[in-house]
Structures are given as structure tokens and as C-alpha cells.
PDB file of C-alpha atoms in Angstrom:
ATOM      1  CA  MET T 512     -59.265 115.520 171.897  1.00 51.00           C
ATOM      2  CA  ASN T 513     -56.921 112.544 172.672  1.00 53.00           C
ATOM      3  CA  ASN T 514     -53.587 113.167 171.348  1.00 54.00           C
ATOM      4  CA  GLN T 515     -52.306 109.850 172.295  1.00 56.00           C
ATOM      5  CA  PHE T 516     -54.236 108.091 169.805  1.00 54.00           C
ATOM      6  CA  PRO T 517     -52.153 109.241 166.570  1.00 62.00           C
ATOM      7  CA  LEU T 518     -48.801 108.757 168.282  1.00 59.00           C
ATOM      8  CA  LYS T 519     -49.725 105.158 169.540  1.00 62.00           C
ATOM      9  CA  ALA T 520     -50.961 104.716 166.121  1.00 52.00           C
ATOM     10  CA  VAL T 521     -47.269 105.402 164.614  1.00 50.00           C
ATOM     11  CA  LEU T 522     -45.794 103.361 167.718  1.00 48.00           C
ATOM     12  CA  LEU T 523     -47.661 100.165 166.603  1.00 50.00           C
ATOM     13  CA  LEU T 524     -46.837 100.700 162.764  1.00 48.00           C
ATOM     14  CA  THR T 525     -43.083 101.065 163.213  1.00 49.00           C
ATOM     15  CA  LEU T 526     -42.984  98.470 165.264  1.00 45.00           C
ATOM     16  CA  LEU T 527     -44.583  96.180 163.456  1.00 45.00           C
ATOM     17  CA  LEU T 528     -41.863  97.833 159.953  1.00 43.00           C
ATOM     18  CA  MET T 529     -39.181  96.443 162.311  1.00 47.00           C
ATOM     19  CA  LEU T 530     -40.626  93.180 162.917  1.00 45.00           C
ATOM     20  CA  ILE T 531     -41.404  92.908 159.573  1.00 44.00           C
ATOM     21  CA  GLY T 532     -37.539  93.751 158.116  1.00 46.00           C
ATOM     22  CA  CYS T 533     -36.207  91.600 161.569  1.00 40.00           C
ATOM     23  CA  GLN T 534     -36.586  88.619 159.245  1.00 37.00           C
ATOM     24  CA  PRO T 535     -34.628  86.478 157.800  1.00 37.00           C
ATOM     25  CA  VAL T 536     -33.949  86.971 154.175  1.00 32.00           C
ATOM     26  CA  PRO T 537     -33.714  83.592 152.354  1.00 36.00           C
ATOM     27  CA  GLN T 538     -30.049  83.125 149.832  1.00 40.00           C
ATOM     28  CA  GLU T 539     -32.523  81.657 147.445  1.00 44.00           C
ATOM     29  CA  THR T 540     -35.993  82.096 146.726  1.00 48.00           C
ATOM     30  CA  ALA T 541     -38.611  80.385 144.643  1.00 65.00           C
ATOM     31  CA  ALA T 542     -38.820  82.913 143.044  1.00 69.00           C
ATOM     32  CA  ASN T 543     -35.559  82.596 141.220  1.00 92.00           C
ATOM     33  CA  ARG T 544     -36.616  79.780 139.855  1.00 97.00           C
ATOM     34  CA  THR T 545     -38.598  78.053 136.813  1.00 97.00           C
ATOM     35  CA  SER T 546     -41.232  74.898 137.144  1.00 97.00           C
ATOM     36  CA  VAL T 547     -39.529  72.146 134.509  1.00 98.00           C
ATOM     37  CA  GLU T 548     -41.377  68.893 134.228  1.00 98.00           C
ATOM     38  CA  LEU T 549     -39.541  65.463 133.658  1.00 98.00           C
ATOM     39  CA  ILE T 550     -39.706  64.248 130.743  1.00 98.00           C
ATOM     40  CA  ARG T 551     -36.439  61.980 131.744  1.00 98.00           C
ATOM     41  CA  PRO T 552     -33.962  61.217 133.933  1.00 98.00           C
ATOM     42  CA  ILE T 553     -30.322  60.736 131.635  1.00 97.00           C
ATOM     43  CA  ASP T 554     -28.334  59.912 134.194  1.00 97.00           C
ATOM     44  CA  GLY T 555     -26.791  60.852 137.649  1.00 97.00           C
ATOM     45  CA  ASP T 556     -26.263  64.635 136.637  1.00 98.00           C
ATOM     46  CA  THR T 557     -28.598  65.124 133.315  1.00 98.00           C
ATOM     47  CA  LEU T 558     -31.699  64.939 132.560  1.00 98.00           C
ATOM     48  CA  SER T 559     -34.345  65.930 130.213  1.00 98.00           C
ATOM     49  CA  VAL T 560     -36.733  68.224 130.872  1.00 98.00           C
ATOM     50  CA  GLU T 561     -40.125  70.428 128.880  1.00 98.00           C
ATOM     51  CA  TYR T 562     -39.197  74.041 129.142  1.00 98.00           C
ATOM     52  CA  ASN T 563     -40.075  76.555 127.885  1.00 96.00           C
ATOM     53  CA  GLY T 564     -42.492  74.508 125.708  1.00 96.00           C
ATOM     54  CA  LYS T 565     -39.701  72.394 123.790  1.00 97.00           C
ATOM     55  CA  LYS T 566     -37.604  69.215 124.869  1.00 98.00           C
ATOM     56  CA  GLU T 567     -34.157  70.341 126.393  1.00 98.00           C
ATOM     57  CA  LYS T 568     -31.061  68.488 128.473  1.00 98.00           C
ATOM     58  CA  VAL T 569     -29.976  69.898 131.374  1.00 98.00           C
ATOM     59  CA  ARG T 570     -26.648  69.515 132.703  1.00 98.00           C
ATOM     60  CA  LEU T 571     -26.144  69.925 136.667  1.00 98.00           C
ATOM     61  CA  LEU T 572     -23.970  72.463 137.867  1.00 98.00           C
ATOM     62  CA  LEU T 573     -21.070  72.153 139.329  1.00 98.00           C
ATOM     63  CA  VAL T 574     -20.969  68.467 139.835  1.00 98.00           C
ATOM     64  CA  ASP T 575     -19.997  65.714 137.984  1.00 96.00           C
ATOM     65  CA  THR T 576     -21.281  62.475 138.364  1.00 96.00           C
ATOM     66  CA  PRO T 577     -20.105  58.977 137.659  1.00 94.00           C
ATOM     67  CA  GLU T 578     -20.156  57.528 133.699  1.00 92.00           C
ATOM     68  CA  LEU T 579     -22.384  55.328 132.656  1.00 92.00           C
ATOM     69  CA  THR T 580     -20.975  54.500 129.847  1.00 89.00           C
ATOM     70  CA  ASN T 581     -17.411  56.015 129.286  1.00 81.00           C
ATOM     71  CA  PRO T 582     -15.293  55.497 125.253  1.00 83.00           C
ATOM     72  CA  ASN T 583     -12.105  54.135 127.421  1.00 81.00           C
ATOM     73  CA  TYR T 584     -12.917  51.632 130.096  1.00 76.00           C
ATOM     74  CA  GLY T 585     -16.759  51.062 130.079  1.00 82.00           C
ATOM     75  CA  LYS T 586     -19.184  51.421 133.202  1.00 88.00           C
ATOM     76  CA  GLU T 587     -17.476  53.785 136.481  1.00 89.00           C
ATOM     77  CA  PRO T 588     -17.747  52.154 139.974  1.00 90.00           C
ATOM     78  CA  TYR T 589     -20.894  53.454 141.635  1.00 95.00           C
ATOM     79  CA  ALA T 590     -22.472  54.521 137.801  1.00 95.00           C
ATOM     80  CA  GLN T 591     -25.452  52.749 138.008  1.00 96.00           C
ATOM     81  CA  ASP T 592     -25.949  53.783 141.162  1.00 98.00           C
ATOM     82  CA  ALA T 593     -26.004  57.861 140.829  1.00 98.00           C
ATOM     83  CA  LYS T 594     -28.266  57.572 138.321  1.00 98.00           C
ATOM     84  CA  ASP T 595     -31.171  55.364 140.374  1.00 98.00           C
ATOM     85  CA  PHE T 596     -30.308  57.458 142.594  1.00 98.00           C
ATOM     86  CA  THR T 597     -31.221  60.233 140.265  1.00 98.00           C
ATOM     87  CA  ALA T 598     -34.172  58.852 138.870  1.00 98.00           C
ATOM     88  CA  LYS T 599     -35.830  57.582 142.159  1.00 98.00           C
ATOM     89  CA  LEU T 600     -35.243  61.531 143.282  1.00 98.00           C
ATOM     90  CA  LEU T 601     -37.019  63.208 139.924  1.00 98.00           C
ATOM     91  CA  GLN T 602     -39.187  60.736 139.183  1.00 98.00           C
ATOM     92  CA  GLU T 603     -41.359  61.150 141.811  1.00 98.00           C
ATOM     93  CA  ALA T 604     -40.897  64.488 142.682  1.00 98.00           C
ATOM     94  CA  ASP T 605     -43.881  66.936 142.736  1.00 98.00           C
ATOM     95  CA  VAL T 606     -42.233  69.534 141.718  1.00 98.00           C
ATOM     96  CA  LEU T 607     -39.124  70.548 139.457  1.00 98.00           C
ATOM     97  CA  GLU T 608     -37.051  73.546 139.558  1.00 98.00           C
ATOM     98  CA  LEU T 609     -34.178  74.897 137.473  1.00 98.00           C
ATOM     99  CA  GLU T 610     -32.741  77.619 139.888  1.00 98.00           C
ATOM    100  CA  PHE T 611     -29.627  79.533 136.586  1.00 98.00           C
ATOM    101  CA  ASP T 612     -26.807  80.708 137.987  1.00 97.00           C
ATOM    102  CA  ASP T 613     -25.241  84.075 137.026  1.00 96.00           C
ATOM    103  CA  GLY T 614     -23.421  83.025 133.565  1.00 96.00           C
ATOM    104  CA  PRO T 615     -23.574  81.388 130.310  1.00 96.00           C
ATOM    105  CA  GLU T 616     -26.753  79.059 130.299  1.00 97.00           C
ATOM    106  CA  ARG T 617     -26.229  76.468 128.763  1.00 97.00           C
ATOM    107  CA  ASP T 618     -22.828  74.031 127.825  1.00 97.00           C
ATOM    108  CA  LYS T 619     -20.867  73.813 124.409  1.00 96.00           C
ATOM    109  CA  TYR T 620     -23.379  70.315 123.807  1.00 97.00           C
ATOM    110  CA  SER T 621     -26.549  72.867 124.804  1.00 98.00           C
ATOM    111  CA  ARG T 622     -27.733  71.586 127.770  1.00 98.00           C
ATOM    112  CA  LEU T 623     -29.136  74.580 129.495  1.00 98.00           C
ATOM    113  CA  LEU T 624     -26.796  74.410 133.024  1.00 98.00           C
ATOM    114  CA  ALA T 625     -28.735  74.504 136.115  1.00 98.00           C
ATOM    115  CA  TYR T 626     -29.463  74.318 140.178  1.00 98.00           C
ATOM    116  CA  VAL T 627     -31.806  70.815 139.984  1.00 98.00           C
ATOM    117  CA  TYR T 628     -34.646  70.920 142.774  1.00 98.00           C
ATOM    118  CA  VAL T 629     -37.307  68.599 143.948  1.00 98.00           C
ATOM    119  CA  ASP T 630     -39.520  69.454 145.949  1.00 98.00           C
ATOM    120  CA  GLY T 631     -37.438  72.054 146.839  1.00 97.00           C
ATOM    121  CA  THR T 632     -34.345  69.815 147.855  1.00 97.00           C
ATOM    122  CA  MET T 633     -31.270  70.477 145.773  1.00 98.00           C
ATOM    123  CA  LEU T 634     -30.446  67.707 144.002  1.00 98.00           C
ATOM    124  CA  GLN T 635     -27.020  68.441 143.186  1.00 98.00           C
ATOM    125  CA  GLU T 636     -26.763  68.606 147.709  1.00 98.00           C
ATOM    126  CA  ALA T 637     -28.490  65.477 147.853  1.00 98.00           C
ATOM    127  CA  LEU T 638     -25.949  63.318 145.534  1.00 98.00           C
ATOM    128  CA  LEU T 639     -23.210  64.808 147.211  1.00 98.00           C
ATOM    129  CA  GLU T 640     -24.505  63.910 150.868  1.00 98.00           C
ATOM    130  CA  GLU T 641     -24.953  60.421 148.441  1.00 98.00           C
ATOM    131  CA  GLY T 642     -21.750  60.601 147.907  1.00 97.00           C
ATOM    132  CA  LEU T 643     -22.474  59.889 144.526  1.00 98.00           C
ATOM    133  CA  ALA T 644     -20.810  63.165 142.861  1.00 97.00           C
ATOM    134  CA  ARG T 645     -17.361  65.135 142.860  1.00 96.00           C
ATOM    135  CA  VAL T 646     -17.535  69.164 142.516  1.00 97.00           C
ATOM    136  CA  ALA T 647     -15.725  69.728 139.008  1.00 96.00           C
ATOM    137  CA  TYR T 648     -16.040  71.566 136.539  1.00 96.00           C
ATOM    138  CA  ILE T 649     -15.688  74.942 138.221  1.00 97.00           C
ATOM    139  CA  TYR T 650     -16.159  77.585 135.731  1.00 96.00           C
ATOM    140  CA  PRO T 651     -16.706  80.983 136.385  1.00 97.00           C
ATOM    141  CA  PRO T 652     -19.177  82.800 137.333  1.00 97.00           C
ATOM    142  CA  ASN T 653     -21.515  79.159 137.553  1.00 97.00           C
ATOM    143  CA  VAL T 654     -20.277  79.500 141.061  1.00 97.00           C
ATOM    144  CA  ARG T 655     -22.989  80.524 142.819  1.00 97.00           C
ATOM    145  CA  TYR T 656     -22.395  77.581 145.932  1.00 98.00           C
ATOM    146  CA  VAL T 657     -19.631  76.431 145.349  1.00 98.00           C
ATOM    147  CA  ASP T 658     -18.336  76.179 148.741  1.00 98.00           C
ATOM    148  CA  MET T 659     -21.120  75.098 150.313  1.00 98.00           C
ATOM    149  CA  PHE T 660     -21.226  71.174 147.716  1.00 98.00           C
ATOM    150  CA  GLN T 661     -16.813  71.609 148.309  1.00 98.00           C
ATOM    151  CA  GLN T 662     -17.787  71.407 152.211  1.00 98.00           C
ATOM    152  CA  ILE T 663     -20.517  68.578 151.116  1.00 98.00           C
ATOM    153  CA  GLU T 664     -18.092  66.559 149.901  1.00 97.00           C
ATOM    154  CA  ALA T 665     -15.449  67.260 152.376  1.00 97.00           C
ATOM    155  CA  ASP T 666     -18.186  65.449 154.556  1.00 98.00           C
ATOM    156  CA  SER T 667     -18.325  62.875 152.851  1.00 97.00           C
ATOM    157  CA  GLN T 668     -14.693  62.050 151.502  1.00 95.00           C
ATOM    158  CA  ALA T 669     -14.234  62.360 155.324  1.00 96.00           C
ATOM    159  CA  GLN T 670     -17.436  59.371 156.098  1.00 97.00           C
ATOM    160  CA  ALA T 671     -15.849  57.290 152.941  1.00 96.00           C
ATOM    161  CA  THR T 672     -19.305  57.850 151.394  1.00 96.00           C
ATOM    162  CA  GLY T 673     -20.132  55.989 147.967  1.00 96.00           C
ATOM    163  CA  ILE T 674     -17.661  56.916 146.137  1.00 95.00           C
ATOM    164  CA  TRP T 675     -15.099  57.930 149.167  1.00 95.00           C
ATOM    165  CA  SER T 676     -15.391  54.582 150.070  1.00 93.00           C
ATOM    166  CA  VAL T 677     -12.737  53.071 148.056  1.00 87.00           C
ATOM    167  CA  GLU T 678      -9.389  54.541 147.983  1.00 82.00           C
ATOM    168  CA  ASP T 679      -8.065  56.829 145.441  1.00 78.00           C
ATOM    169  CA  TYR T 680     -11.281  56.323 143.029  1.00 74.00           C
ATOM    170  CA  ALA T 681     -12.094  60.009 142.160  1.00 64.00           C
ATOM    171  CA  GLN T 682      -9.011  61.990 142.274  1.00 62.00           C
ATOM    172  CA  ARG T 683      -9.483  66.375 142.149  1.00 56.00           C
ATOM    173  CA  ASP T 684      -9.576  65.087 138.126  1.00 57.00           C
ATOM    174  CA  GLY T 685     -11.310  62.685 137.656  1.00 57.00           C
ATOM    175  CA  PHE T 686     -12.376  59.383 137.534  1.00 56.00           C
ATOM    176  CA  HIS T 687      -9.312  57.114 137.347  1.00 55.00           C
ATOM    177  CA  PRO T 688      -9.441  53.190 137.780  1.00 56.00           C
ATOM    178  CA  GLU T 689      -6.101  52.612 136.679  1.00 57.00           C
ATOM    179  CA  GLU T 690      -5.961  53.271 140.965  1.00 54.00           C
ATOM    180  CA  ILE T 691      -8.578  50.290 141.956  1.00 50.00           C
ATOM    181  CA  LEU T 692      -8.075  48.364 139.222  1.00 49.00           C
ATOM    182  CA  ASN T 693      -4.217  47.985 139.486  1.00 43.00           C
ATOM    183  CA  PRO T 694      -3.733  48.958 142.798  1.00 39.00           C
TER     184      PRO T 694
END
């Protein structure tokens, strides 16, 4: 009898398990996401979807885009650009998914708070890269990607992309029309 066979099988199995164990583990997986159907884009950071059989508004976590209808001063610069960018991505998507963070799933307006994925690409990242959003509304524990978002925002600022191309346009606390309208 050959005693080598069981030893070779054990070694091969051990090697296979080690190789499987060495595969990189993604920070987030699609298993943490929920597929939804788009009803319509609303603006740059809000959309309407069908979620669990109901029509729901979704507010993008951790970002703020310029407002289309600000009660104090009307449409902010880059608001239409942000809406158009978001609408194009959403309307052309084959797969639309939501990822919730560790904190509340709804805001004070009963909107779902989520990271939105368009064909696997996070919408928040895309808006920040284009300079069409700023990092905002940071309310722990809904802060899973805040560090990454702040780095993307810093890169867009350094490249003077979108809202960052207008000096003093966006402050840490939002849009200040007096800064760009009355320099």
C-alpha cells in the first residue's frame, strides 16, 4: 500500500484552502445592496424608486448637490448640471442598488438614506469626482465612506472641477451666493 496518497491529498487540500483564504476580501459586497427600480430622478442628490413594493424617495448619504429651487435665492449654479448628470446615469442604468449604513435608514422627511450604485458605480463618488457635490450632512454612525468621500472632494477641489472652479462658491456650510454675486 502506498502511504503517499493520503499525505498528497492532505497537502493539496491544505494548499487549496490557503489559496482561497488569501483572496482579497472586498470592503463591501453586492450582498449588502438591495436592487430597486428607478421611478424618476428628482435632483442631483435625490431620486424616487420602487423599494419593497412602495414608491420611496432616496436621499444620497454624505453628499450635497447644488439646489434647483432654493427659497432664498432660486437656482444655485451647477444645480442643473448635477441633476442632468444624476439623471443620465440613473436612466441609462441596467442595475440600480441601494446600500444602507449603520445608522438610521430615514431622514426627518422620511426619505431613505442610502449609498446609490449605478451599474456597480457609487453615484456619490461620481458626483464628487465631477465637482457636482460636496461632502455634507455627516451624522454618525452613517459615515462608512466619509474619509473616502473627503479625499475625492479634495482631489476635485485641487483640480478646480465643477463647483470648485468658482472661488468661494461652496463653503463648508454650503452655498453662499453673496460670495460669488457680490465679490
